[in-house]
Coordinates of C-alpha atoms in Angstrom, one line a residue:
M1233 CA -68.5 -59.2 15.7
T1234 CA -68.2 -59.9 12.1
E1235 CA -71.8 -58.8 10.1
V1236 CA -72.0 -60.4 6.6
A1237 CA -74.6 -58.9 4.2
Q1238 CA -75.3 -60.8 0.8
R1239 CA -76.6 -58.6 -1.8
G1240 CA -77.0 -59.7 -5.4
G1241 CA -74.7 -62.6 -5.1
R1242 CA -71.7 -60.7 -3.5
D1243 CA -70.9 -60.6 0.1
G1244 CA -70.2 -57.1 1.8
V1245 CA -68.0 -57.7 4.9
I1246 CA -68.3 -55.0 7.7
R1247 CA -65.9 -56.1 10.9
C1248 CA -66.4 -53.6 13.8
A1249 CA -64.2 -54.1 17.0
R1250 CA -62.9 -51.8 19.8
Y1251 CA -59.0 -51.5 20.7
V1252 CA -57.9 -50.4 24.0
Q1253 CA -54.0 -50.3 24.9
G1254 CA -53.0 -51.5 21.4
K1255 CA -54.8 -54.6 21.9
K1256 CA -58.3 -55.8 20.9
V1257 CA -61.0 -55.9 23.5
D1258 CA -64.3 -57.0 22.1
D1259 CA -66.2 -57.1 18.8
L1260 CA -69.1 -54.6 18.6
P1261 CA -72.3 -54.7 16.4
L1262 CA -72.5 -51.6 14.2
A1263 CA -75.3 -50.0 15.8
G1264 CA -74.1 -48.0 18.5
A1265 CA -70.5 -48.2 17.5
L1266 CA -69.7 -44.3 17.7
A1267 CA -71.0 -44.5 21.5
N1268 CA -67.7 -46.7 22.4
C1269 CA -65.6 -44.3 20.6
G1270 CA -63.1 -42.2 22.8
P1271 CA -61.0 -39.4 22.2
G1272 CA -58.2 -41.4 20.9
G1273 CA -54.8 -42.5 22.3
S1274 CA -54.8 -44.8 25.3
D1275 CA -58.8 -44.4 25.8
G1276 CA -58.9 -46.7 22.8
F1277 CA -60.5 -46.9 19.5
V1278 CA -63.1 -48.2 17.4
W1279 CA -62.3 -49.7 13.9
I1280 CA -64.6 -50.4 11.0
E1281 CA -63.3 -52.5 8.4
C1282 CA -65.5 -52.5 5.2
T1283 CA -64.5 -54.8 2.7
E1284 CA -66.1 -55.1 -0.5
P1285 CA -69.4 -53.5 1.0
T1286 CA -72.8 -53.3 -0.4
S1287 CA -74.6 -49.6 -0.6
A1288 CA -76.8 -50.9 2.5
D1289 CA -73.6 -51.2 4.3
I1290 CA -71.9 -48.1 3.4
A1291 CA -75.1 -46.4 4.3
A1292 CA -75.4 -47.8 7.6
V1293 CA -71.9 -47.0 8.4
A1294 CA -72.3 -43.4 7.3
D1295 CA -75.6 -43.0 9.2
E1296 CA -73.5 -44.2 12.5
F1297 CA -70.9 -41.8 12.0
E1298 CA -72.5 -39.0 10.3
L1299 CA -70.2 -39.0 7.3
P1300 CA -72.4 -38.5 4.3
E1301 CA -69.4 -38.2 2.1
L1302 CA -68.7 -41.8 2.7
K1303 CA -71.1 -43.2 0.0
A1304 CA -69.4 -41.0 -2.7
V1305 CA -65.9 -42.6 -1.5
A1306 CA -67.2 -46.2 -1.3
D1307 CA -68.7 -45.9 -5.1
A1308 CA -65.5 -44.7 -6.5
V1309 CA -63.6 -47.4 -4.7
A1310 CA -66.0 -49.9 -6.2
E1311 CA -65.5 -48.5 -9.5
H1312 CA -61.8 -48.4 -9.0
R1313 CA -61.6 -44.9 -9.5
R1314 CA -59.4 -42.4 -7.1
P1315 CA -62.2 -41.0 -4.7
K1316 CA -61.9 -37.1 -4.0
V1317 CA -62.3 -36.9 -0.2
K1318 CA -63.3 -33.6 1.3
V1319 CA -64.0 -34.0 5.1
H1320 CA -64.4 -31.3 7.6
G1321 CA -63.6 -31.1 11.2
D1322 CA -61.7 -33.6 13.0
V1323 CA -62.0 -36.1 10.3
V1324 CA -58.7 -36.9 8.5
P1325 CA -59.6 -38.7 5.1
V1326 CA -56.9 -40.7 3.7
V1327 CA -56.8 -42.5 0.2
L1328 CA -54.1 -45.1 -0.4
S1329 CA -53.2 -47.3 -3.5
P1330 CA -52.0 -50.7 -2.8
V1331 CA -50.3 -52.4 -5.9
H1332 CA -49.7 -56.2 -6.7
Y1333 CA -47.6 -57.3 -9.5
V1334 CA -48.8 -60.0 -11.4
D1335 CA -45.7 -61.7 -12.9
S1336 CA -47.0 -64.0 -15.3
D1337 CA -49.1 -61.4 -17.1
E1338 CA -46.6 -58.4 -16.2
V1339 CA -49.5 -56.3 -15.3
V1340 CA -49.9 -54.1 -12.1
E1341 CA -53.1 -54.4 -10.2
V1342 CA -54.2 -51.2 -8.4
T1343 CA -56.5 -50.9 -5.3
E1344 CA -57.9 -48.1 -3.9
L1345 CA -58.1 -48.0 -0.2
A1346 CA -60.1 -45.1 1.6
M1347 CA -59.5 -44.5 5.2
F1348 CA -61.2 -42.0 7.6
L1349 CA -59.8 -41.1 10.9
G1350 CA -61.8 -39.6 13.6
P1351 CA -61.7 -39.2 17.3
G1352 CA -61.7 -42.7 18.6
F1353 CA -62.7 -44.2 15.4
V1354 CA -60.9 -45.3 12.0
I1355 CA -63.0 -46.8 9.0
T1356 CA -61.4 -48.4 6.0
V1357 CA -63.2 -49.0 3.0
A1358 CA -61.8 -51.3 0.3
P1359 CA -63.1 -53.1 -2.9
W1360 CA -61.9 -56.4 -1.8
G1361 CA -59.5 -58.1 0.9
I1362 CA -56.0 -56.2 1.0
D1363 CA -52.7 -58.0 2.7
A1364 CA -52.0 -54.8 4.3
L1365 CA -55.2 -54.5 6.4
D1366 CA -55.3 -58.2 7.1
Q1367 CA -51.8 -58.0 8.4
V1368 CA -52.4 -55.0 10.6
R1369 CA -55.8 -56.1 11.9
K1370 CA -53.7 -59.5 12.9
E1371 CA -51.1 -57.8 14.7
F1372 CA -53.5 -55.7 16.7
N1373 CA -55.6 -58.5 17.6
E1374 CA -52.3 -60.1 19.0
G1375 CA -51.9 -57.0 21.0
S1376 CA -48.8 -55.5 19.4
G1377 CA -50.1 -52.1 19.1
H1378 CA -48.5 -49.0 20.5
P1379 CA -51.3 -47.6 23.2
E1380 CA -50.1 -43.9 22.8
Y1381 CA -50.7 -43.4 19.0
G1382 CA -54.2 -44.8 18.8
V1383 CA -56.2 -44.6 15.3
L1384 CA -52.7 -42.9 14.1
E1385 CA -51.1 -46.4 14.6
V1386 CA -53.6 -48.0 12.3
L1387 CA -52.8 -45.6 9.5
Y1388 CA -49.0 -45.7 9.8
R1389 CA -48.9 -49.4 9.9
V1390 CA -51.2 -49.8 6.8
A1391 CA -49.4 -47.2 4.8
D1392 CA -45.9 -48.9 5.8
R1393 CA -47.5 -52.2 4.7
I1394 CA -48.3 -51.2 1.6
A1395 CA -45.0 -49.0 1.1
D1396 CA -43.4 -52.6 1.7
G1397 CA -45.6 -54.0 -1.3
Y1398 CA -44.6 -51.2 -3.5
H1399 CA -40.9 -52.4 -2.8
V1400 CA -41.8 -55.9 -3.4
A1401 CA -43.3 -55.0 -6.8
I1402 CA -40.4 -52.9 -7.6
E1403 CA -38.2 -56.1 -7.4
D1404 CA -40.3 -58.2 -9.6
F1405 CA -40.2 -55.5 -11.9
W1406 CA -36.5 -55.1 -11.9
L1407 CA -36.5 -59.2 -12.8
D1408 CA -38.7 -58.5 -15.6
V1409 CA -36.8 -55.5 -16.8
D1410 CA -33.5 -57.4 -16.5
T1411 CA -35.1 -60.0 -18.6
V1412 CA -36.3 -57.9 -21.3
A1413 CA -32.7 -56.1 -21.5
E1414 CA -31.0 -59.3 -21.8
Q1415 CA -33.4 -60.4 -24.6
V1416 CA -32.6 -57.2 -26.5
F1417 CA -28.9 -57.6 -26.5
D1418 CA -28.5 -61.3 -26.8
G1419 CA -28.2 -60.6 -30.6
R1420 CA -31.4 -62.5 -32.1
D1421 CA -33.2 -60.9 -34.6
K1422 CA -36.7 -60.5 -32.7
D1423 CA -38.6 -57.5 -32.1
R1424 CA -39.1 -56.7 -28.6
T1425 CA -40.8 -53.5 -28.9
A1426 CA -44.2 -54.3 -27.9
R1427 CA -43.1 -56.2 -24.6
I1428 CA -41.2 -52.9 -23.5
Y1429 CA -44.2 -51.0 -24.2
Q1430 CA -46.1 -53.0 -22.0
L1431 CA -43.8 -52.7 -19.3
K1432 CA -43.6 -48.9 -19.6
R1433 CA -47.6 -48.7 -19.3
E1434 CA -47.5 -50.7 -16.3
V1435 CA -44.4 -48.8 -14.8
A1436 CA -46.5 -45.4 -15.4
E1437 CA -49.6 -47.0 -13.9
F1438 CA -47.3 -48.1 -11.0
R1439 CA -46.1 -44.5 -10.9
R1440 CA -49.5 -42.9 -10.6
A1441 CA -50.3 -45.2 -7.7
V1442 CA -47.4 -44.6 -5.7
S1443 CA -47.4 -41.0 -6.6
A1444 CA -51.1 -40.4 -5.5
S1445 CA -50.1 -42.3 -1.8
G1446 CA -47.3 -40.1 -1.5
R1447 CA -49.0 -36.9 -2.1
T1448 CA -52.1 -38.1 0.3
L1449 CA -49.2 -38.7 3.2
E1450 CA -47.7 -35.1 2.3
Q1451 CA -50.9 -33.3 2.5
V1452 CA -51.7 -34.9 6.1
S1453 CA -50.8 -31.9 8.4
E1454 CA -49.0 -32.6 11.9
A1455 CA -51.6 -30.4 13.3
R1456 CA -54.6 -32.6 12.2
L1457 CA -52.8 -35.7 13.4
R1458 CA -51.9 -34.5 16.7
R1459 CA -55.8 -33.8 17.4
L1460 CA -56.2 -37.0 16.9
S1461 CA -53.4 -38.4 19.1
P1462 CA -52.4 -35.6 21.4
Q1463 CA -50.0 -37.9 23.6
A1464 CA -47.7 -39.1 20.5
V1465 CA -47.6 -39.3 16.7
P1466 CA -45.9 -42.1 14.6
D1467 CA -42.8 -41.1 12.7
F1468 CA -44.6 -40.1 9.4
G1469 CA -41.7 -38.5 8.0
G1470 CA -40.0 -41.7 8.0
L1471 CA -42.6 -43.4 6.0
R1472 CA -42.8 -40.3 3.8
D1473 CA -39.1 -41.3 3.1
H1474 CA -40.2 -44.9 2.4
Q1475 CA -42.7 -43.8 -0.3
R1476 CA -40.3 -41.4 -2.0
R1477 CA -37.5 -44.4 -2.1
A1478 CA -40.1 -46.5 -4.1
A1479 CA -40.9 -43.4 -6.3
D1480 CA -37.4 -43.1 -7.0
S1481 CA -36.7 -46.9 -7.8
I1482 CA -39.5 -46.5 -10.3
E1483 CA -38.2 -43.5 -11.9
S1484 CA -34.8 -45.5 -12.3
I1485 CA -36.8 -48.4 -13.9
D1486 CA -38.6 -46.3 -16.4
R1487 CA -35.3 -44.6 -17.3
L1488 CA -33.8 -48.0 -17.7
L1489 CA -37.0 -49.1 -20.0
S1490 CA -36.6 -46.2 -21.9
D1491 CA -32.8 -46.6 -22.7
V1492 CA -33.7 -50.4 -23.6
L1493 CA -36.4 -49.3 -26.1
Q1494 CA -33.8 -46.6 -27.8
A1495 CA -31.4 -49.6 -28.0
N1496 CA -33.9 -52.0 -29.6
A1497 CA -34.8 -49.5 -32.1
A1498 CA -31.2 -48.8 -32.8
Q1499 CA -30.6 -52.4 -33.3
I1500 CA -33.8 -52.8 -35.6
Q1501 CA -32.3 -49.9 -37.6
L1502 CA -28.8 -51.4 -37.5
R1503 CA -30.2 -54.8 -38.6
Q1504 CA -32.3 -53.3 -41.4
N1505 CA -29.2 -51.4 -42.7
E1506 CA -27.2 -54.6 -42.7
D1507 CA -29.6 -56.4 -44.6
Q1508 CA -30.0 -53.8 -47.2
R1509 CA -26.1 -53.7 -47.5
R1510 CA -26.0 -57.3 -48.0
I1511 CA -28.8 -57.2 -50.7
S1512 CA -27.1 -54.3 -52.6
A1513 CA -23.8 -56.3 -52.4
W1514 CA -25.1 -59.5 -53.8
A1515 CA -27.1 -57.3 -56.4
A1516 CA -24.0 -55.7 -57.5
I1517 CA -22.2 -58.9 -57.8
G1518 CA -25.3 -60.4 -59.8
L1519 CA -25.0 -57.5 -62.0
V1520 CA -22.0 -58.1 -63.7
P1521 CA -22.6 -61.3 -65.4
T1522 CA -26.1 -60.1 -66.0
A1523 CA -24.9 -57.0 -67.9
V1524 CA -22.5 -59.1 -70.0
A1525 CA -25.1 -61.7 -70.9
G1526 CA -27.3 -58.9 -71.9
I1527 CA -24.8 -57.2 -74.1
Y1528 CA -24.0 -60.6 -75.8
G1529 CA -27.5 -61.3 -76.1
M1530 CA -28.5 -58.5 -78.5
N1531 CA -27.1 -60.5 -81.2
F1532 CA -24.9 -57.8 -82.9
E1533 CA -23.7 -58.3 -86.4
H1534 CA -20.2 -57.2 -85.9
M1535 CA -18.7 -58.5 -82.7
P1536 CA -15.2 -59.6 -83.5
E1537 CA -14.2 -61.1 -80.1
L1538 CA -17.0 -63.9 -81.1
D1539 CA -14.4 -64.9 -83.8
W1540 CA -11.6 -65.2 -81.2
Q1541 CA -10.1 -68.2 -80.4
Y1542 CA -9.8 -67.3 -76.5
G1543 CA -13.0 -65.0 -76.7
Y1544 CA -15.1 -67.1 -74.8
P1545 CA -12.6 -67.7 -71.7
M1546 CA -11.7 -64.1 -71.7
V1547 CA -15.0 -63.0 -71.1
V1548 CA -15.9 -65.5 -68.6
G1549 CA -12.6 -65.2 -66.7
G1550 CA -13.2 -61.2 -66.8
I1551 CA -16.9 -61.8 -65.4
A1552 CA -15.1 -64.1 -62.9
T1553 CA -12.4 -61.6 -62.0
I1554 CA -15.0 -58.6 -61.5
C1555 CA -17.3 -60.8 -59.3
F1556 CA -14.3 -62.0 -57.1
T1557 CA -12.9 -58.4 -56.8
L1558 CA -16.5 -57.3 -55.8
Y1559 CA -16.9 -60.3 -53.4
A1560 CA -13.5 -59.5 -51.8
N1561 CA -14.2 -56.0 -51.4
F1562 CA -17.6 -56.3 -49.8
R1563 CA -16.5 -59.1 -47.5
A1564 CA -13.7 -57.0 -45.9
R1565 CA -16.2 -54.2 -45.4
D1566 CA -18.7 -56.9 -43.7
W1567 CA -21.3 -56.3 -45.9
L1568 CA -21.8 -59.7 -46.7
G1569 CA -21.8 -60.7 -43.0
A1570 CA -19.4 -60.7 -40.4
R1571 CA -16.1 -62.5 -40.8
P1572 CA -14.8 -64.9 -38.7
G1573 CA -13.4 -63.3 -35.4
S1574 CA -14.9 -59.7 -36.4
Q1575 CA -17.5 -57.5 -35.3
T1576 CA -20.5 -56.0 -37.2
E1577 CA -21.7 -52.4 -36.7
A1578 CA -24.9 -54.0 -35.0
A1579 CA -22.7 -55.9 -32.8
R1580 CA -20.2 -53.2 -31.8
V1581 CA -23.3 -51.1 -30.9
R1582 CA -25.3 -53.7 -29.0
R1583 CA -22.1 -54.3 -26.8
A1584 CA -21.7 -50.3 -26.1
L1585 CA -25.7 -50.2 -25.3
K1586 CA -25.5 -53.4 -22.9
I1587 CA -22.6 -51.5 -20.8
R1588 CA -24.8 -48.4 -20.5
A1589 CA -27.8 -50.2 -19.9
N1590 CA -25.9 -52.3 -16.8
R1591 CA -24.5 -49.1 -15.6
L1592 CA -27.8 -47.6 -15.2
R1593 CA -29.5 -50.5 -13.6
R1594 CA -26.5 -50.4 -10.8
V1595 CA -26.8 -46.7 -10.6
G1596 CA -30.7 -46.7 -10.1
R1597 CA -30.6 -49.8 -7.8
L1598 CA -28.2 -48.3 -5.4
G1599 CA -29.6 -44.6 -5.8
S1600 CA -33.0 -45.9 -5.0
G1601 CA -31.9 -47.9 -1.7
S1602 CA -33.7 -50.9 -2.9

């Protein structure tokens, strides 16, 4: 039975169903759901799924299962804060952080998902619909669960789907990082600093979400899990490895972004140096005729070369010779721009940095196993 409560224009959805032998048996009303909870394992369990719940919804679930902490957790989840959960006894609290990478905006959307696992029941609280929950519920409704795991299989499958989502987001991140790296190294005079910092901020947000989920799974002890499912416990070690690989991939992305940011800053500095050299070179060339014209513009009374027959061509020729000599010297040093077939210092540095970035990208992807 699905109970839908409307409060203030918002829909709060409470799903309550009973599962036996890894398969959905029937829907239940929330009232009296606790009476249908067995000790776990093959005896079955009740799954209460709270999606965008209202305060009244949470109060009803908390009263039914005697979980006063549920109210504070639900408020934190609704406000997109990571809740601090302290529940004693046989109840195991877990808070996971699903993520979704919005490629068009290059932002990470992080959701907080709270789960309470007790003897014969599991309660999930989410601020909106989460794909991982929908997938797992569909699998259980189709009867693909393992009877011996009981409520722990809900935790395992949801956490595994969330970890899969991490790797999907990581691949999207790699594509954007590759794109910005290519833009940095394409030689165009455009500053990419703002976009790189934006990606680094999103990587930091992503890292916090993955680290928080990883710590949660690390803190769930084997002994507490076995109290919920005495017959068998899913391979949470493999799930933790899955999370660690995601964390390693994120670290690789962050290191590459740091290198790209440094390369971008280096190229900006090199371009500025090239501009300054070019301006200085042309200023030096232009200084020669300016200085000569200034001297003869002083109108001194005694300037003997003014009376020479070849005085004017000699002065003009001298100016041209000096200017051409300066031009040839600066051109040979690439101070006036790159000669055909030559590379500027910026181009050489750009090539070296690009080789390093490509190497880091390959090593990061291979090392993380993504």
